[in-house]
Amino acid sequence: MNADEQAITTKRAQVKAILERRIADELHPGDTLDSERELVAQLGVSRVTVRQAISDLVDEGVLERTQGKGTYVTGPRVNSRLHLASFSREMCARGLVPRTEVISKGTEPADAEVADGLEIELGEPVVRLERLRLADETPMAHEIGWYPLAMFPDLLDHGLTTMYDLLADRYGIVATRGEQEVSAHAADATMARILGIPKRSPLLVTTRITHAGDQVMEYSITSYRADRYKIHSTIRPFEDLGPDRLRDDILEEQ
């Protein structure tokens, strides 16, 4: 590397370090970074250097560009292991502050999909619960869950933010295992608005059937922001799995 190239690289690293300090000390998730033109004037470097430093921070997930709106400080990113656990407890364990917004709640007759998932009769009444899950006030996931009304007759009369704790404490029904499928989707206009992301942003969508012993207690569909979640799992050779182990692990969410 010649002297000119080294100087350019050094400036890029210096600008990146300055921006990292500003983000840590002065900004919060969702705040807008100063424009490239403003940063050029403030730092006395070229626009190319500023753009490269910002690109580095975008690649690292510290910043996020939105076409026509600017560059924003991102929220928390969760590296999630595949397991069944409380969303609130998981976020607290990572030093994040969890919050749940109940978007809608009510009862309805089970359609074919829900009846099949809950293993109940078509048209049997179920509780439908739609929620937004946040960490440090950053939207992380959107969830719709269905619960058999016969199993949870007065469910809507209680707080609906930490469901697994509620179902265990109020009804004595504890989640013991789950079956789950994960697929990739693009956010439509409604999901983009709810999660605060651009339309067509990538989502990890999970469809889960949760059991309490031999009973099905929950059927849910959850859309996770792919820019906020990574899924971590430990894998073994196929031949090491017995026939009773050939099932998907469970992604934390509740």
Short mmCIF file of C-alpha atoms in Angstrom, two decimals:
data_model
loop_
_atom_site.label_atom_id
_atom_site.label_comp_id
_atom_site.label_asym_id
_atom_site.label_seq_id
_atom_site.Cartn_x
_atom_site.Cartn_y
_atom_site.Cartn_z
CA MET A 1 0.00 0.00 0.00
CA ASN A 2 1.50 3.35 -1.03
CA ALA A 3 1.40 6.50 1.11
CA ASP A 4 -1.66 7.97 -0.65
CA GLU A 5 -3.67 4.75 -0.25
CA GLN A 6 -2.65 4.49 3.41
CA ALA A 7 -3.76 8.08 4.05
CA ILE A 8 -7.15 7.42 2.45
CA THR A 9 -7.63 4.27 4.54
CA THR A 10 -6.60 6.08 7.70
CA LYS A 11 -9.07 8.92 7.06
CA ARG A 12 -11.86 6.42 6.44
CA ALA A 13 -11.08 4.66 9.74
CA GLN A 14 -10.88 7.97 11.59
CA VAL A 15 -14.24 9.15 10.27
CA LYS A 16 -15.79 5.79 11.13
CA ALA A 17 -14.43 6.04 14.68
CA ILE A 18 -15.83 9.57 15.04
CA LEU A 19 -19.26 8.43 13.86
CA GLU A 20 -19.19 5.44 16.20
CA ARG A 21 -18.52 7.75 19.16
CA ARG A 22 -21.35 10.07 18.14
CA ILE A 23 -23.75 7.17 17.80
CA ALA A 24 -22.76 5.78 21.21
CA ASP A 25 -22.73 9.09 23.08
CA GLU A 26 -25.31 11.31 21.38
CA LEU A 27 -27.78 9.28 19.34
CA HIS A 28 -30.46 6.66 19.99
CA PRO A 29 -32.07 3.95 17.82
CA GLY A 30 -34.20 5.64 15.17
CA ASP A 31 -32.27 8.95 15.24
CA THR A 32 -31.13 10.34 11.89
CA LEU A 33 -27.44 10.73 11.15
CA ASP A 34 -26.30 14.09 9.74
CA SER A 35 -26.28 14.19 5.93
CA GLU A 36 -23.11 13.45 3.99
CA ARG A 37 -22.83 17.13 3.07
CA GLU A 38 -23.08 18.20 6.72
CA LEU A 39 -20.49 15.63 7.79
CA VAL A 40 -18.09 16.76 5.06
CA ALA A 41 -18.33 20.33 6.36
CA GLN A 42 -17.98 19.27 10.01
CA LEU A 43 -15.06 16.86 9.56
CA GLY A 44 -13.15 18.50 6.73
CA VAL A 45 -12.83 15.34 4.65
CA SER A 46 -14.02 14.32 1.22
CA ARG A 47 -17.53 13.11 0.54
CA VAL A 48 -16.10 9.80 -0.69
CA THR A 49 -14.43 9.23 2.68
CA VAL A 50 -17.65 10.02 4.56
CA ARG A 51 -19.67 7.74 2.28
CA GLN A 52 -17.22 4.85 2.74
CA ALA A 53 -17.24 5.22 6.54
CA ILE A 54 -21.04 5.24 6.58
CA SER A 55 -21.11 2.18 4.30
CA ASP A 56 -18.85 0.34 6.74
CA LEU A 57 -21.27 1.08 9.59
CA VAL A 58 -24.25 0.04 7.45
CA ASP A 59 -22.50 -3.26 6.67
CA GLU A 60 -21.93 -3.80 10.41
CA GLY A 61 -25.60 -3.16 11.18
CA VAL A 62 -24.93 0.02 13.18
CA LEU A 63 -26.64 2.26 10.62
CA GLU A 64 -29.47 1.70 8.13
CA ARG A 65 -30.12 3.62 4.91
CA THR A 66 -33.67 4.32 3.79
CA GLN A 67 -34.05 5.57 0.22
CA GLY A 68 -35.25 9.15 0.18
CA LYS A 69 -35.32 9.48 3.97
CA GLY A 70 -31.72 9.34 5.15
CA THR A 71 -29.48 7.20 7.34
CA TYR A 72 -30.70 6.04 10.74
CA VAL A 73 -29.20 4.51 13.85
CA THR A 74 -30.42 0.93 14.05
CA GLY A 75 -31.87 -0.81 17.08
CA PRO A 76 -30.68 -3.98 18.80
CA ARG A 77 -29.82 -7.12 16.86
CA VAL A 78 -30.55 -10.46 18.48
CA ASN A 79 -28.58 -13.62 17.79
CA SER A 80 -31.24 -16.14 18.72
CA ARG A 81 -30.68 -19.78 19.50
CA LEU A 82 -33.40 -22.22 18.54
CA HIS A 83 -35.30 -22.84 21.74
CA LEU A 84 -38.62 -22.28 23.49
CA ALA A 85 -38.35 -19.32 25.85
CA SER A 86 -39.95 -16.08 26.99
CA PHE A 87 -39.33 -13.10 24.69
CA SER A 88 -39.27 -10.76 27.70
CA ARG A 89 -36.81 -12.88 29.66
CA GLU A 90 -34.61 -13.37 26.59
CA MET A 91 -34.41 -9.63 25.94
CA CYS A 92 -33.70 -8.86 29.60
CA ALA A 93 -30.91 -11.44 29.60
CA ARG A 94 -29.34 -9.55 26.69
CA GLY A 95 -29.53 -6.25 28.51
CA LEU A 96 -32.47 -4.97 26.46
CA VAL A 97 -35.77 -3.58 27.71
CA PRO A 98 -38.72 -5.60 26.32
CA ARG A 99 -42.17 -4.23 25.65
CA THR A 100 -45.30 -5.71 24.08
CA GLU A 101 -48.11 -3.82 22.38
CA VAL A 102 -51.45 -5.61 22.00
CA ILE A 103 -52.68 -4.57 18.55
CA SER A 104 -55.96 -6.48 18.62
CA LYS A 105 -57.67 -9.22 20.63
CA GLY A 106 -60.97 -11.09 20.53
CA THR A 107 -62.66 -14.40 19.88
CA GLU A 108 -63.57 -15.94 16.54
CA PRO A 109 -64.51 -19.34 15.05
CA ALA A 110 -61.49 -21.36 14.00
CA ASP A 111 -60.99 -21.50 10.25
CA ALA A 112 -59.51 -24.58 8.59
CA GLU A 113 -55.89 -23.54 9.12
CA VAL A 114 -56.30 -22.66 12.79
CA ALA A 115 -58.46 -25.71 13.53
CA ASP A 116 -55.83 -27.96 11.96
CA GLY A 117 -53.02 -26.26 13.89
CA LEU A 118 -54.82 -26.46 17.25
CA GLU A 119 -56.27 -29.92 16.54
CA ILE A 120 -59.82 -28.77 17.22
CA GLU A 121 -63.08 -28.83 15.28
CA LEU A 122 -63.67 -26.37 12.45
CA GLY A 123 -65.61 -23.37 13.79
CA GLU A 124 -64.74 -24.02 17.43
CA PRO A 125 -64.23 -20.70 19.27
CA VAL A 126 -60.65 -19.51 19.74
CA VAL A 127 -58.95 -16.46 21.18
CA ARG A 128 -57.08 -14.46 18.55
CA LEU A 129 -54.29 -12.21 19.81
CA GLU A 130 -52.20 -9.86 17.66
CA ARG A 131 -49.11 -8.30 19.25
CA LEU A 132 -46.03 -6.23 18.43
CA ARG A 133 -42.82 -7.18 20.27
CA LEU A 134 -40.22 -4.47 20.92
CA ALA A 135 -36.76 -4.32 22.50
CA ASP A 136 -35.37 -0.94 23.60
CA GLU A 137 -38.40 0.53 21.78
CA THR A 138 -37.29 -1.01 18.47
CA PRO A 139 -39.97 -3.16 16.78
CA MET A 140 -38.60 -6.69 16.53
CA ALA A 141 -41.50 -8.95 15.60
CA HIS A 142 -45.22 -9.08 14.81
CA GLU A 143 -47.20 -12.04 16.10
CA ILE A 144 -50.68 -13.46 15.72
CA GLY A 145 -51.53 -16.29 18.11
CA TRP A 146 -54.64 -18.45 18.48
CA TYR A 147 -55.62 -20.26 21.70
CA PRO A 148 -58.53 -22.70 22.29
CA LEU A 149 -61.25 -20.83 24.20
CA ALA A 150 -62.31 -24.06 25.91
CA MET A 151 -58.81 -24.38 27.37
CA PHE A 152 -58.52 -20.70 28.34
CA PRO A 153 -62.11 -19.51 28.97
CA ASP A 154 -61.38 -16.05 30.42
CA LEU A 155 -58.08 -15.35 28.73
CA LEU A 156 -59.10 -11.90 27.45
CA ASP A 157 -59.71 -10.69 31.00
CA HIS A 158 -56.00 -10.79 31.81
CA GLY A 159 -52.82 -9.01 30.78
CA LEU A 160 -51.68 -10.43 27.46
CA THR A 161 -48.05 -9.35 27.23
CA THR A 162 -46.22 -12.41 28.63
CA MET A 163 -48.38 -15.29 27.49
CA TYR A 164 -46.38 -18.32 28.58
CA ASP A 165 -46.11 -16.97 32.13
CA LEU A 166 -49.83 -16.14 32.16
CA LEU A 167 -50.87 -19.55 30.88
CA ALA A 168 -48.66 -21.29 33.42
CA ASP A 169 -49.64 -19.13 36.42
CA ARG A 170 -53.37 -18.76 35.68
CA TYR A 171 -54.23 -22.10 34.10
CA GLY A 172 -51.35 -24.37 35.14
CA ILE A 173 -50.60 -25.10 31.48
CA VAL A 174 -46.88 -25.07 30.65
CA ALA A 175 -45.36 -25.14 27.17
CA THR A 176 -43.29 -28.31 26.85
CA ARG A 177 -42.41 -28.52 23.17
CA GLY A 178 -43.15 -27.02 19.80
CA GLU A 179 -43.11 -27.74 16.08
CA GLN A 180 -42.10 -24.89 13.84
CA GLU A 181 -41.49 -23.98 10.23
CA VAL A 182 -39.41 -20.96 9.19
CA SER A 183 -39.71 -19.30 5.79
CA ALA A 184 -38.52 -16.09 4.12
CA HIS A 185 -41.02 -13.40 3.11
CA ALA A 186 -40.96 -9.80 1.93
CA ALA A 187 -42.82 -7.24 4.03
CA ASP A 188 -46.02 -5.94 2.48
CA ALA A 189 -47.22 -2.39 3.10
CA THR A 190 -49.09 -3.30 6.30
CA MET A 191 -46.23 -5.26 7.85
CA ALA A 192 -43.73 -2.58 6.84
CA ARG A 193 -45.81 0.04 8.65
CA ILE A 194 -46.19 -2.05 11.80
CA LEU A 195 -42.51 -2.96 12.04
CA GLY A 196 -41.21 0.42 10.89
CA ILE A 197 -39.27 -0.94 7.92
CA PRO A 198 -39.29 -0.30 4.16
CA LYS A 199 -41.76 -2.22 2.05
CA ARG A 200 -40.34 -5.49 0.69
CA SER A 201 -37.79 -5.72 3.53
CA PRO A 202 -36.88 -9.34 4.35
CA LEU A 203 -38.74 -11.14 7.13
CA LEU A 204 -38.25 -14.46 8.88
CA VAL A 205 -41.75 -15.89 9.27
CA THR A 206 -42.33 -18.73 11.70
CA THR A 207 -45.42 -20.90 11.97
CA ARG A 208 -45.52 -22.66 15.32
CA ILE A 209 -47.64 -25.27 17.05
CA THR A 210 -46.94 -25.29 20.80
CA HIS A 211 -47.79 -28.26 23.00
CA ALA A 212 -48.42 -28.67 26.71
CA GLY A 213 -47.84 -32.37 27.10
CA ASP A 214 -50.24 -34.05 24.67
CA GLN A 215 -52.43 -30.95 24.23
CA VAL A 216 -51.97 -28.22 21.65
CA MET A 217 -52.11 -24.91 23.50
CA GLU A 218 -51.14 -22.40 20.81
CA TYR A 219 -50.95 -21.88 17.07
CA SER A 220 -49.00 -18.79 16.03
CA ILE A 221 -47.52 -16.97 13.06
CA THR A 222 -44.68 -14.56 13.81
CA SER A 223 -42.87 -12.21 11.43
CA TYR A 224 -39.38 -11.28 12.60
CA ARG A 225 -37.35 -8.44 11.13
CA ALA A 226 -34.49 -10.17 9.34
CA ASP A 227 -32.22 -7.18 10.02
CA ARG A 228 -32.77 -7.59 13.76
CA TYR A 229 -32.63 -11.40 14.10
CA LYS A 230 -30.06 -14.06 13.36
CA ILE A 231 -30.85 -17.70 14.09
CA HIS A 232 -28.11 -19.78 15.71
CA SER A 233 -28.22 -23.56 16.01
CA THR A 234 -25.88 -26.46 16.66
CA ILE A 235 -26.15 -29.21 14.08
CA ARG A 236 -25.11 -32.85 14.07
CA PRO A 237 -24.75 -35.50 11.35
CA PHE A 238 -28.13 -36.81 10.21
CA GLU A 239 -27.29 -40.38 11.17
CA ASP A 240 -26.79 -39.33 14.80
CA LEU A 241 -30.49 -38.47 15.13
CA GLY A 242 -32.89 -41.16 16.23
CA PRO A 243 -36.37 -41.32 14.68
CA ASP A 244 -37.88 -39.55 17.69
CA ARG A 245 -35.45 -36.63 17.29
CA LEU A 246 -36.23 -35.78 13.66
CA ARG A 247 -38.12 -32.61 14.35
CA ASP A 248 -37.34 -28.91 14.20
CA ASP A 249 -36.02 -27.03 17.19
CA ILE A 250 -38.01 -24.10 18.49
CA LEU A 251 -37.07 -20.46 17.89
CA GLU A 252 -37.41 -18.30 21.02
CA GLU A 253 -40.18 -15.76 20.71
CA GLN A 254 -42.72 -15.61 23.48
#
